[in-house]
Amino acid sequence: MKPTVLTGDRPTGNLHLGHFVGSLKNRLKLQEDFNQYVIIADAQALTDNAEDPKVIEENIFEIMLDYLAVGLDPEKTVFFLQSGIPELFELSSYFMNLVSLARLERNPTIKEELYQKDFGRSIPAGFLTYPIYQAADILAFKADLVPVGEDQSPMIEQANEIGRKFNRTYRTPLFKEILPLIGYVGRLPGIDGKTKMGKSMGNAIFLCDTSDDLRKKVNKMYTDPGHIHIADPGRVEGNVVFQFLDIFDGNRDELLKLKEEYRHGGLADSKLKERLTAILDDIICPIRNRRSEYSKDRTHLMEILCQGTLKARSIAAQTLSEAKLAMGLLDLSKSTNIYEAQVQ
Amino acid sequence: MKPTVLTGDRPTGNLHLGHFVGSLKNRLKLQEDFNQYVIIADAQALTDNAEDPKVIEENIFEIMLDYLAVGLDPEKTVFFLQSGIPELFELSSYFMNLVSLARLERNPTIKEELYQKDFGRSIPAGFLTYPIYQAADILAFKADLVPVGEDQSPMIEQANEIGRKFNRTYRTPLFKEILPLIGYVGRLPGIDGKTKMGKSMGNAIFLCDTSDDLRKKVNKMYTDPGHIHIADPGRVEGNVVFQFLDIFDGNRDELLKLKEEYRHGGLADSKLKERLTAILDDIICPIRNRRSEYSKDRTHLMEILCQGTLKARSIAAQTLSEAKLAMGLLDLSKSTNIYEAQVQ
């Protein structure tokens, strides 16, 4: 049997080039060799968007469009909606008993996010405990591999701790170690070059951007502020356009020559930006076209998500049932025939 | 439509006379005029028994026996198993976002229990958050009334806070105020007279005790240590046998006369204890007999629990669906026909 990989996103906005190089391209490869599950983590998105769930609902459709548009294939990848699987939440509740408050507060990702959000003690319980829910999402599918950004690896560590503690407490081999797969490309910078590309930072190139959007965004990119006249020598380091070319330009020889020329003086920023625009449009154009095709049939998209969620639900329910058996909890479906017959 | 009452127990031991006077007698009356739901809170019991779930599974059968033996009627009362309803856990997760860590730590019941258990910061997340799960148990059934001990009323306050916050945040009238119904009889003392009767205190008279157990336990009761000879004057106050007679002896006139006689001197402890034994056996004997009848057919009991759990599950799923609609979350079952068809 193929090993299982679990990955996913919070549906809080359209996916952008940062997602494409950081995870989507990976997923395209992974779906060939793995059982790939992609979770749309709407309930997790609520943990810091509780007041505004509407944005989440809208983005479920958008994110499904992005997935299909980049080439993720429903025949190879199971897409599912977290809130469509109540069994994940029940499994989380059993994990809650195995994690101390102190351990949750020590989670580096949570600590960093707490600091950014300035919650203090008014931190919602849902936010503090979301690593436990995330552990259930991963362990329910017995994922072998979870691709994560570097900043997310403490989440996998916590999930593994929970799995181990469960196995030890209930003397079962049920949960195996999860291997974090750290992305092979670092963070893509935003068009402002300052931070990583982020949907809420106003510095993102989206997979749904038009050619025109794209040109405008590339034109806004910082180059070298000292490169005033075309003939002036320019700096390649810290130049956002070159940072992008380094990642996306397949013609490495030509790129090297361009860098030389830029350093020496005589290469216009506008030339570089045209080149980058063309390269990025080559990537985004087919995505944009497929996106527009898929967007015509919302029902079909929702059917794909439903089918995936049903499939994922049966796996999660199976794991929950195994977990309850290991714990020695009563399984009503095993005690009489009534329950099974009516619930199925 | 009849109003709804929700009540229940953690399945951690047999029920005793303290439960009988404190809650079971109440439930017998309530089932006549209310939709009564009785939750067997096995998942909640796990929050401080995570290492030893076996005791919980065993006691589910025992507690069902106790319920039926005292006269709770499956035609009038819906018995259900908390862990049989994953939707309750999903609903809890949405409530988690509406409660701050500080608020959880301020809950007086939790504070008291924390103090008793000496958890410190190593308190399991499941224990800290159990009031949120409890709120979901209550709100899922839109209970009008919840009978509680005095020490449990902060739990209802917390559930009401969550209901109000949900309604305010998502502009919905979904959850109504829950009324706590404080038991009309105070705590029943244990046979040691020192603390309240408790299953783990070694001071309980169980509903499954034999006549012989009962006699032995009543004989152990403290009376008045100064009442050495029958002719000595005795104290009624603080005398455990009289405390029990005050609660259980229906013949108030005769009880008054006995108190006079005891104070005056000339009434033997053994006479009083015989009287109390007879009175308690009159209560427990029919319970014991019905208990023994029901215990012959474990499958039948489990079927009653299954039927109740299925009924309760459909109510909880309905409320969850309403809550998600109010929140604006995507309801897959409404988006396509596939989901509905396959899950139902």
XYZ file of C-alpha atoms in Angstrom:
688
model
C 0.000 0.000 0.000
C 1.123 3.530 -0.757
C 2.180 5.626 2.225
C -0.106 8.454 3.262
C 0.612 12.152 3.180
C -1.605 14.761 4.798
C -1.459 18.413 3.928
C -3.877 21.310 3.672
C -4.716 24.922 4.204
C -6.892 27.229 6.228
C -9.467 28.659 3.819
C -8.870 32.302 4.621
C -7.955 33.645 1.193
C -6.879 32.814 -2.338
C -3.698 30.865 -2.790
C -0.696 32.718 -4.156
C 2.706 32.068 -5.708
C 4.163 31.524 -2.233
C 1.831 28.574 -1.776
C 2.622 27.388 -5.276
C 6.370 27.119 -4.798
C 6.143 26.289 -1.078
C 3.558 23.535 -1.162
C 1.338 23.114 -4.214
C 4.166 22.013 -6.522
C 5.153 19.528 -3.865
C 1.618 18.194 -3.701
C 1.540 17.695 -7.452
C 4.486 15.350 -7.089
C 3.252 13.736 -3.898
C -0.099 12.758 -5.382
C 1.730 10.456 -7.791
C 3.346 8.295 -5.128
C 1.248 8.736 -2.001
C -2.286 8.511 -0.743
C -2.666 12.234 -0.486
C -5.243 13.854 1.791
C -5.727 17.603 1.608
C -7.635 19.108 4.512
C -9.475 22.378 4.155
C -9.170 23.393 7.792
C -12.208 25.603 8.215
C -12.673 24.836 11.912
C -9.023 25.630 12.561
C -9.382 28.891 10.636
C -12.158 29.791 13.073
C -9.794 29.677 16.032
C -8.628 33.157 15.147
C -11.539 34.213 12.944
C -14.396 33.267 15.264
C -16.116 36.604 14.773
C -16.055 36.415 11.008
C -16.747 32.913 9.681
C -18.281 34.253 6.448
C -14.841 34.815 4.940
C -14.107 31.142 5.578
C -17.163 29.809 3.793
C -16.464 31.943 0.730
C -12.882 30.819 0.534
C -13.667 27.107 0.558
C -14.887 27.410 -3.013
C -11.914 29.599 -3.966
C -9.397 27.212 -2.514
C -10.976 24.230 -4.265
C -10.654 26.214 -7.494
C -6.981 26.862 -6.759
C -6.336 23.196 -6.020
C -7.910 21.922 -9.197
C -6.446 24.745 -11.266
C -2.854 23.891 -10.333
C -3.489 20.301 -11.333
C -4.334 18.459 -8.149
C -6.410 15.528 -9.294
C -9.449 14.277 -7.341
C -8.636 10.779 -8.579
C -5.298 10.932 -6.783
C -5.887 13.396 -3.984
C -8.685 13.305 -1.404
C -9.926 16.802 -0.610
C -11.953 17.103 2.554
C -13.573 19.673 4.782
C -12.536 19.502 8.426
C -15.966 20.546 9.725
C -17.552 17.731 7.737
C -15.982 15.115 10.011
C -17.249 15.299 13.606
C -15.193 12.199 14.433
C -12.022 14.323 14.222
C -13.349 16.486 17.041
C -14.215 13.522 19.201
C -10.721 12.094 18.720
C -9.301 15.499 19.715
C -11.233 15.385 22.945
C -9.500 12.154 23.982
C -6.145 13.721 23.114
C -7.007 16.742 25.298
C -6.594 14.526 28.347
C -3.049 13.635 27.360
C -1.651 17.158 26.986
C -0.997 19.541 29.845
C -1.778 23.231 29.820
C 1.912 23.929 30.415
C 2.881 21.920 27.326
C 0.414 23.841 25.165
C 1.788 27.130 26.409
C 5.314 25.971 25.601
C 4.545 25.229 21.929
C 6.895 27.583 20.012
C 4.435 28.168 17.169
C 1.680 29.092 19.611
C 4.078 31.268 21.598
C 5.106 33.186 18.493
C 1.513 33.593 17.330
C 0.402 34.641 20.805
C 3.089 37.280 20.804
C 2.003 38.561 17.393
C -1.665 38.641 18.306
C -1.144 40.063 21.783
C -3.866 37.853 23.289
C -2.395 37.610 26.800
C -4.565 35.536 29.134
C -7.582 36.400 27.024
C -6.347 33.839 24.499
C -9.349 31.797 23.374
C -9.239 28.162 24.501
C -9.738 27.165 20.867
C -6.579 28.946 19.819
C -4.491 27.502 22.625
C -5.693 23.979 21.911
C -5.604 24.011 18.122
C -2.382 21.952 18.020
C -4.396 19.159 19.648
C -7.070 19.351 16.969
C -4.327 19.412 14.367
C -2.770 16.306 15.884
C -6.134 14.561 15.541
C -6.388 15.625 11.887
C -3.015 14.081 11.183
C -3.243 10.977 13.364
C -6.773 10.118 12.227
C -5.390 9.425 8.765
C -2.293 7.717 10.092
C -0.253 10.004 7.886
C 3.328 8.922 7.313
C 4.415 12.287 6.062
C 3.283 15.862 6.622
C 4.827 18.646 4.546
C 5.328 21.720 6.721
C 7.056 25.055 6.717
C 10.020 25.292 9.062
C 7.987 27.344 11.549
C 5.389 24.578 11.694
C 7.618 21.678 12.660
C 6.832 22.078 16.407
C 3.252 21.167 15.499
C 4.408 17.810 14.157
C 6.523 17.310 17.255
C 3.449 17.904 19.399
C 1.356 15.521 17.295
C 4.039 12.843 17.675
C 4.145 13.404 21.427
C 0.386 12.903 21.583
C 0.553 9.772 19.455
C 3.322 8.319 21.624
C 1.544 9.214 24.842
C -1.653 7.606 23.562
C 0.211 4.438 22.588
C 1.995 4.310 25.947
C -1.098 5.054 28.040
C -3.345 2.560 26.283
C -0.657 0.013 25.383
C -1.350 0.064 21.697
C 0.735 0.479 18.535
C -2.130 2.443 16.920
C -0.337 5.649 16.036
C 2.963 5.676 14.205
C 5.571 8.421 14.008
C 4.843 11.215 11.562
C 7.711 12.481 9.474
C 7.735 16.210 8.812
C 8.681 17.036 5.230
C 10.251 20.483 5.262
C 9.612 22.352 1.967
C 12.528 22.260 -0.478
C 12.162 25.964 -1.265
C 12.402 28.569 1.477
C 9.851 31.267 1.922
C 9.011 33.224 -1.167
C 9.362 36.947 -0.433
C 6.468 39.289 -1.141
C 6.639 41.790 -4.002
C 7.769 44.328 -1.394
C 10.760 42.090 -0.704
C 10.403 42.678 2.980
C 8.615 39.700 4.440
C 7.329 36.445 3.138
C 4.469 36.561 0.685
C 1.205 36.578 2.613
C -2.407 36.885 1.610
C -3.065 39.542 4.213
C 0.163 41.479 3.607
C -0.868 43.133 0.353
C 2.327 41.760 -1.197
C 1.063 38.610 -2.898
C 0.754 37.460 -6.484
C -2.338 35.277 -6.547
C -2.885 32.250 -8.724
C -6.071 33.941 -9.904
C -4.369 37.221 -10.872
C -4.926 38.426 -14.450
C -1.972 39.161 -16.764
C -2.628 42.784 -16.066
C -2.572 42.339 -12.251
C 0.623 40.431 -12.675
C 2.365 43.096 -14.767
C 1.383 45.805 -12.293
C 2.649 43.804 -9.332
C 5.976 42.980 -10.955
C 6.371 46.650 -11.884
C 5.954 47.547 -8.219
C 8.805 45.256 -7.166
C 11.826 46.803 -5.500
C 15.026 46.541 -7.473
C 18.118 48.515 -6.478
C 17.319 52.058 -5.287
C 20.856 53.076 -6.338
C 20.240 51.939 -9.910
C 18.926 55.273 -11.202
C 20.196 55.409 -14.776
C 20.286 52.379 -16.978
C 24.044 52.737 -17.305
C 24.572 52.713 -13.516
C 25.918 49.535 -11.945
C 23.103 47.709 -10.098
C 22.975 45.380 -7.116
C 21.689 41.878 -7.580
C 21.618 40.985 -3.876
C 18.403 42.079 -2.114
C 16.912 42.888 -5.522
C 13.416 41.382 -5.437
C 13.217 40.887 -9.178
C 16.383 38.787 -9.122
C 15.113 36.908 -6.066
C 12.093 35.889 -8.103
C 14.154 35.096 -11.192
C 16.393 32.894 -9.056
C 13.357 30.836 -8.175
C 11.348 30.863 -11.382
C 13.748 31.380 -14.284
C 14.543 28.023 -15.813
C 17.306 29.358 -18.013
C 20.122 29.500 -15.490
C 22.867 30.428 -17.995
C 21.007 33.398 -19.309
C 20.139 34.481 -15.771
C 23.834 34.458 -14.865
C 24.598 36.655 -17.860
C 21.823 39.058 -16.914
C 23.189 39.354 -13.387
C 26.646 40.181 -14.780
C 25.193 42.788 -17.088
C 23.105 44.329 -14.299
C 26.085 44.542 -11.960
C 28.156 46.100 -14.676
C 25.517 48.624 -15.718
C 23.462 48.987 -18.867
C 20.536 46.677 -18.137
C 17.198 48.425 -17.542
C 14.935 47.341 -14.659
C 12.064 47.401 -17.149
C 13.765 44.669 -19.223
C 14.169 42.462 -16.191
C 10.589 43.038 -15.140
C 9.304 42.182 -18.584
C 11.252 38.964 -18.450
C 9.891 38.096 -15.011
C 6.330 39.010 -15.992
C 6.541 36.698 -18.989
C 7.973 33.840 -16.926
C 5.345 34.190 -14.190
C 2.553 34.520 -16.708
C 3.704 31.283 -18.308
C 3.156 29.630 -14.938
C -0.057 31.387 -13.984
C -1.773 31.499 -17.378
C -2.678 27.799 -17.592
C -3.715 27.881 -13.916
C -5.890 30.912 -14.578
C -7.511 29.240 -17.572
C -8.298 26.037 -15.728
C -9.570 28.099 -12.798
C -11.984 29.899 -15.059
C -13.190 26.579 -16.495
C -13.805 25.024 -13.091
C -15.477 28.139 -11.723
C -18.359 27.637 -14.147
C -19.649 24.629 -12.241
C -19.762 25.296 -8.528
C -21.895 22.225 -7.904
C -19.318 19.941 -9.479
C -16.639 21.386 -7.205
C -18.773 20.894 -4.142
C -19.426 17.323 -5.242
C -15.713 16.654 -5.417
C -15.327 18.077 -1.917
C -18.272 16.019 -0.657
C -16.971 12.802 -2.154
C -13.588 13.429 -0.604
C -15.071 14.325 2.751
C -17.144 11.144 2.785
C -14.106 9.056 1.982
C -12.007 10.833 4.605
C -14.820 10.520 7.117
C -14.937 6.774 6.818
C -11.186 6.590 7.462
C -11.398 8.953 10.437
C -14.361 7.050 11.884
C -12.403 3.824 11.540
C -9.399 5.261 13.388
C -11.652 6.709 16.091
C -13.224 3.315 16.532
C -9.785 1.698 16.836
C -8.727 4.368 19.338
C -11.818 3.732 21.454
C -11.210 0.020 21.342
C -7.618 0.578 22.480
C -8.834 2.830 25.286
C -11.391 0.259 26.368
C -14.321 2.613 25.777
C -17.686 1.128 25.017
C -18.369 1.003 21.303
C -22.130 1.006 20.932
C -21.897 -0.150 17.354
C -20.224 -3.336 18.592
C -22.631 -3.908 21.492
C -25.831 -4.295 19.556
C -26.922 -4.416 15.960
C -29.283 -1.494 16.263
C -26.724 1.255 16.288
C -24.745 0.042 13.327
C -27.851 -0.523 11.261
C -29.266 2.924 11.821
C -26.148 5.052 11.713
C -24.617 3.597 8.597
C -44.265 20.886 23.572
C -42.876 19.764 26.895
C -39.824 21.643 28.153
C -36.539 19.771 28.160
C -34.437 18.769 31.121
C -30.914 17.412 30.862
C -29.208 15.546 33.628
C -26.730 12.747 33.961
C -23.756 11.172 35.632
C -20.151 10.242 35.076
C -20.031 6.446 34.957
C -17.341 5.989 37.572
C -19.149 3.796 40.098
C -22.459 2.446 41.314
C -25.097 4.936 42.350
C -25.871 5.258 46.048
C -28.484 6.651 48.401
C -26.932 10.122 48.060
C -27.709 10.046 44.346
C -31.145 8.659 45.097
C -32.260 11.516 47.352
C -30.163 14.159 45.594
C -31.096 13.485 42.006
C -32.733 10.188 41.058
C -36.000 10.907 42.937
C -36.082 14.253 41.192
C -35.646 12.571 37.824
C -38.524 10.220 38.523
C -40.759 13.259 38.886
C -39.188 15.186 36.039
C -39.724 12.412 33.514
C -43.479 12.848 33.951
C -43.569 16.480 32.864
C -40.435 17.041 30.809
C -38.522 15.678 27.856
C -35.832 14.193 29.976
C -32.368 13.426 28.635
C -29.932 11.554 30.837
C -26.321 11.705 29.684
C -23.844 9.029 30.679
C -20.791 11.261 30.507
C -18.069 8.743 29.765
C -15.858 11.181 27.855
C -16.099 13.655 30.702
C -15.214 10.926 33.172
C -12.043 10.406 31.136
C -10.853 13.944 31.826
C -9.598 12.791 35.197
C -9.473 9.042 34.523
C -7.550 9.086 31.258
C -5.181 6.381 32.435
C -7.918 3.998 33.456
C -10.853 3.985 31.053
C -11.728 0.378 31.842
C -13.534 1.402 35.022
C -15.701 3.682 32.906
C -16.774 1.051 30.437
C -17.743 -1.347 33.228
C -19.785 1.250 35.003
C -21.898 2.156 31.998
C -23.749 -1.127 32.392
C -23.984 -0.653 36.163
C -25.367 2.839 35.906
C -27.953 1.788 33.342
C -29.018 -0.902 35.811
C -29.312 1.699 38.557
C -31.384 4.008 36.367
C -33.876 1.366 35.337
C -33.976 -0.141 38.816
C -35.072 3.112 40.451
C -37.865 3.407 37.919
C -36.560 5.682 35.198
C -38.560 4.701 32.153
C -37.002 4.510 28.668
C -40.383 5.524 27.262
C -40.148 8.818 29.124
C -36.428 9.351 29.552
C -33.794 9.288 26.818
C -30.580 7.689 28.065
C -27.538 8.368 25.944
C -23.808 7.818 25.893
C -21.761 10.967 25.421
C -19.056 9.215 23.378
C -21.748 7.930 21.013
C -22.375 11.439 19.685
C -19.356 12.938 17.877
C -21.447 16.001 16.989
C -21.277 17.097 20.637
C -17.503 17.283 20.336
C -17.636 19.285 17.147
C -20.043 21.762 18.738
C -17.633 22.045 21.685
C -14.837 22.989 19.336
C -16.779 26.008 18.085
C -17.464 27.016 21.673
C -13.731 26.772 22.454
C -13.186 29.901 20.376
C -15.613 31.877 22.521
C -14.053 31.195 25.926
C -10.762 32.610 27.126
C -8.143 30.686 29.044
C -8.502 33.201 31.881
C -12.247 32.539 32.105
C -11.672 28.797 32.319
C -9.141 29.252 35.077
C -11.613 31.446 36.986
C -14.368 28.785 37.025
C -14.941 28.139 40.764
C -15.729 24.444 40.287
C -12.522 23.935 38.301
C -10.556 25.979 40.820
C -11.817 23.855 43.693
C -11.153 20.604 41.828
C -7.724 21.812 40.746
C -6.920 22.539 44.352
C -8.098 19.083 45.451
C -6.213 17.295 42.704
C -3.060 19.382 42.989
C -2.535 19.465 39.224
C -0.733 22.824 39.050
C 0.277 23.766 35.509
C 0.347 20.094 34.598
C -3.466 20.188 34.487
C -4.565 18.282 31.384
C -6.171 20.476 28.721
C -9.164 18.127 28.787
C -9.779 18.786 32.450
C -9.472 22.548 32.120
C -11.842 22.629 29.169
C -14.467 20.162 30.367
C -16.912 22.954 31.244
C -16.936 23.794 27.530
C -17.774 20.218 26.594
C -20.439 20.246 29.284
C -21.904 23.437 27.848
C -22.139 21.692 24.474
C -23.892 18.701 26.074
C -26.499 21.006 27.565
C -26.915 23.477 24.713
C -27.097 20.762 22.051
C -30.382 19.620 23.557
C -31.598 23.169 24.164
C -32.306 22.145 27.726
C -34.578 24.505 29.655
C -33.625 23.077 32.987
C -30.563 21.370 34.416
C -30.705 19.938 37.938
C -27.402 20.558 39.705
C -25.827 20.406 43.107
C -25.054 23.790 44.599
C -21.345 23.359 43.860
C -22.149 22.810 40.184
C -24.097 26.002 39.495
C -20.990 27.801 38.129
C -21.018 25.241 35.318
C -24.486 26.373 34.284
C -23.378 29.978 34.499
C -20.503 29.174 32.166
C -22.793 27.341 29.743
C -25.139 30.337 29.707
C -22.230 32.675 29.054
C -21.204 30.543 26.094
C -24.765 30.424 24.748
C -25.099 34.205 25.054
C -21.730 34.857 23.471
C -22.577 32.535 20.585
C -25.906 34.315 20.050
C -24.259 37.732 20.202
C -21.333 36.836 17.966
C -23.409 35.165 15.287
C -26.567 37.271 15.701
C -28.843 34.350 16.340
C -31.433 33.446 18.969
C -30.345 29.775 18.777
C -29.465 29.141 22.411
C -31.791 30.060 25.231
C -31.017 30.564 28.897
C -30.674 27.421 30.962
C -32.239 27.407 34.391
C -30.273 25.564 37.074
C -32.531 23.506 39.319
C -30.823 23.233 42.689
C -31.673 19.931 44.422
C -34.392 20.230 47.061
C -32.491 18.038 49.500
C -29.046 19.005 50.669
C -26.136 16.641 50.583
C -26.718 13.292 52.196
C -23.986 12.578 54.731
C -21.986 9.374 54.495
C -22.434 6.634 57.101
C -19.383 8.119 58.836
C -21.368 11.349 59.201
C -18.325 13.345 58.317
C -18.612 14.304 54.676
C -21.158 13.846 51.962
C -21.798 10.325 50.791
C -19.368 9.522 48.013
C -18.639 6.413 46.009
C -14.921 6.707 46.608
C -15.203 7.649 50.287
C -16.039 4.178 51.598
C -19.066 5.705 53.318
C -21.808 4.972 50.829
C -24.926 2.817 50.875
C -25.320 1.627 47.309
C -28.582 0.982 45.528
C -27.252 -2.491 44.803
C -26.387 -3.299 48.431
C -27.882 -6.487 49.865
C -30.009 -6.407 53.029
C -26.995 -7.757 54.807
C -24.660 -5.005 53.489
C -27.258 -2.498 54.524
C -27.579 -3.794 58.088
C -23.817 -3.816 58.513
C -23.475 -0.269 57.231
C -26.251 1.090 59.430
C -24.676 -0.670 62.388
C -21.434 1.178 61.687
C -23.130 4.588 61.833
C -22.045 7.026 64.513
C -24.669 7.872 67.073
C -23.757 9.756 70.257
C -20.417 8.660 71.741
C -21.707 9.828 75.168
C -24.691 7.486 74.960
C -23.041 4.545 76.645
C -25.846 2.917 78.598
C -29.364 2.669 77.269
C -30.613 4.727 80.182
C -28.165 7.576 79.479
C -29.566 10.692 77.819
C -28.480 10.874 74.159
C -27.857 13.645 71.683
C -29.962 13.831 68.544
C -27.974 16.606 66.878
C -24.990 15.323 64.917
C -26.279 11.780 65.377
C -25.974 10.161 61.950
C -28.820 7.720 62.528
C -31.194 10.584 63.267
C -29.863 12.522 60.273
C -30.878 9.610 58.090
C -34.231 9.174 59.836
C -34.924 12.882 59.293
C -34.585 12.301 55.595
C -36.099 8.862 55.140
C -38.604 8.269 57.949
C -42.086 9.057 56.662
C -43.699 8.813 60.072
C -42.823 12.258 61.423
C -44.916 11.998 64.608
C -43.280 8.797 65.695
C -39.855 10.193 64.810
C -40.503 13.189 67.096
C -41.444 10.842 69.912
C -38.304 8.761 69.351
C -36.140 11.881 69.511
C -37.752 12.859 72.837
C -37.219 9.390 74.218
C -33.587 9.329 73.050
C -32.837 12.719 74.598
C -34.448 11.634 77.838
C -32.648 8.301 77.997
C -33.899 4.731 77.684
C -33.845 4.218 73.922
C -31.183 1.824 72.640
C -29.097 2.699 69.552
C -29.819 -0.794 68.307
C -33.579 -0.088 68.232
C -33.004 3.052 66.183
C -30.697 1.242 63.827
C -33.180 -1.558 63.337
C -35.800 1.005 62.466
C -33.501 2.775 59.995
C -32.410 -0.514 58.443
C -36.015 -1.489 57.872
C -36.884 1.892 56.359
C -33.881 1.882 54.022
C -34.466 -1.709 53.049
C -38.037 -0.804 52.120
C -36.578 1.724 49.691
C -33.716 -0.384 48.395
C -35.415 -3.790 48.261
C -37.623 -3.097 45.231
C -34.708 -1.340 43.528
C -32.483 -4.320 44.249
C -35.068 -6.723 42.882
C -35.589 -4.795 39.672
C -31.820 -4.440 39.352
C -31.411 -8.182 39.532
C -34.146 -8.664 36.915
C -32.589 -6.193 34.478
C -29.091 -7.549 34.996
C -30.122 -10.829 33.378
C -30.330 -9.263 29.950
C -27.307 -7.118 29.233
C -28.150 -6.920 25.559
C -31.564 -5.449 26.283
C -29.959 -2.732 28.411
C -27.444 -1.905 25.732
C -30.285 -1.702 23.229
C -32.075 0.836 25.391
C -28.879 2.869 25.568
C -28.372 2.569 21.817
C -31.904 3.643 21.000
C -31.560 6.609 23.305
C -28.172 7.527 21.891
C -29.511 7.409 18.350
C -32.417 9.633 19.287
C -30.165 12.058 21.143
C -27.693 12.022 18.273
C -30.288 13.165 15.786
C -31.212 16.084 18.068
C -27.569 17.037 18.618
C -26.819 16.791 14.895
C -29.780 19.052 14.196
C -28.567 21.672 16.669
C -25.033 21.457 15.292
C -26.398 22.025 11.828
C -28.365 25.057 13.052
C -25.277 26.389 14.805
C -23.199 26.035 11.635
C -25.884 27.771 9.614
C -25.912 30.628 12.135
C -22.118 30.836 11.966
C -22.175 30.871 8.200
C -20.131 27.685 7.910
C -20.517 25.577 4.842
C -22.940 22.724 5.357
C -21.937 20.047 2.877
C -25.214 18.239 3.322
C -26.975 21.334 1.980
C -24.553 21.916 -0.894
C -25.086 18.714 -2.793
C -27.263 15.665 -2.576
C -24.382 13.245 -2.346
C -23.443 13.882 1.244
C -26.906 13.640 2.680
C -27.643 10.460 0.760
C -24.545 8.635 1.921
C -24.313 9.770 5.537
C -27.940 9.239 6.494
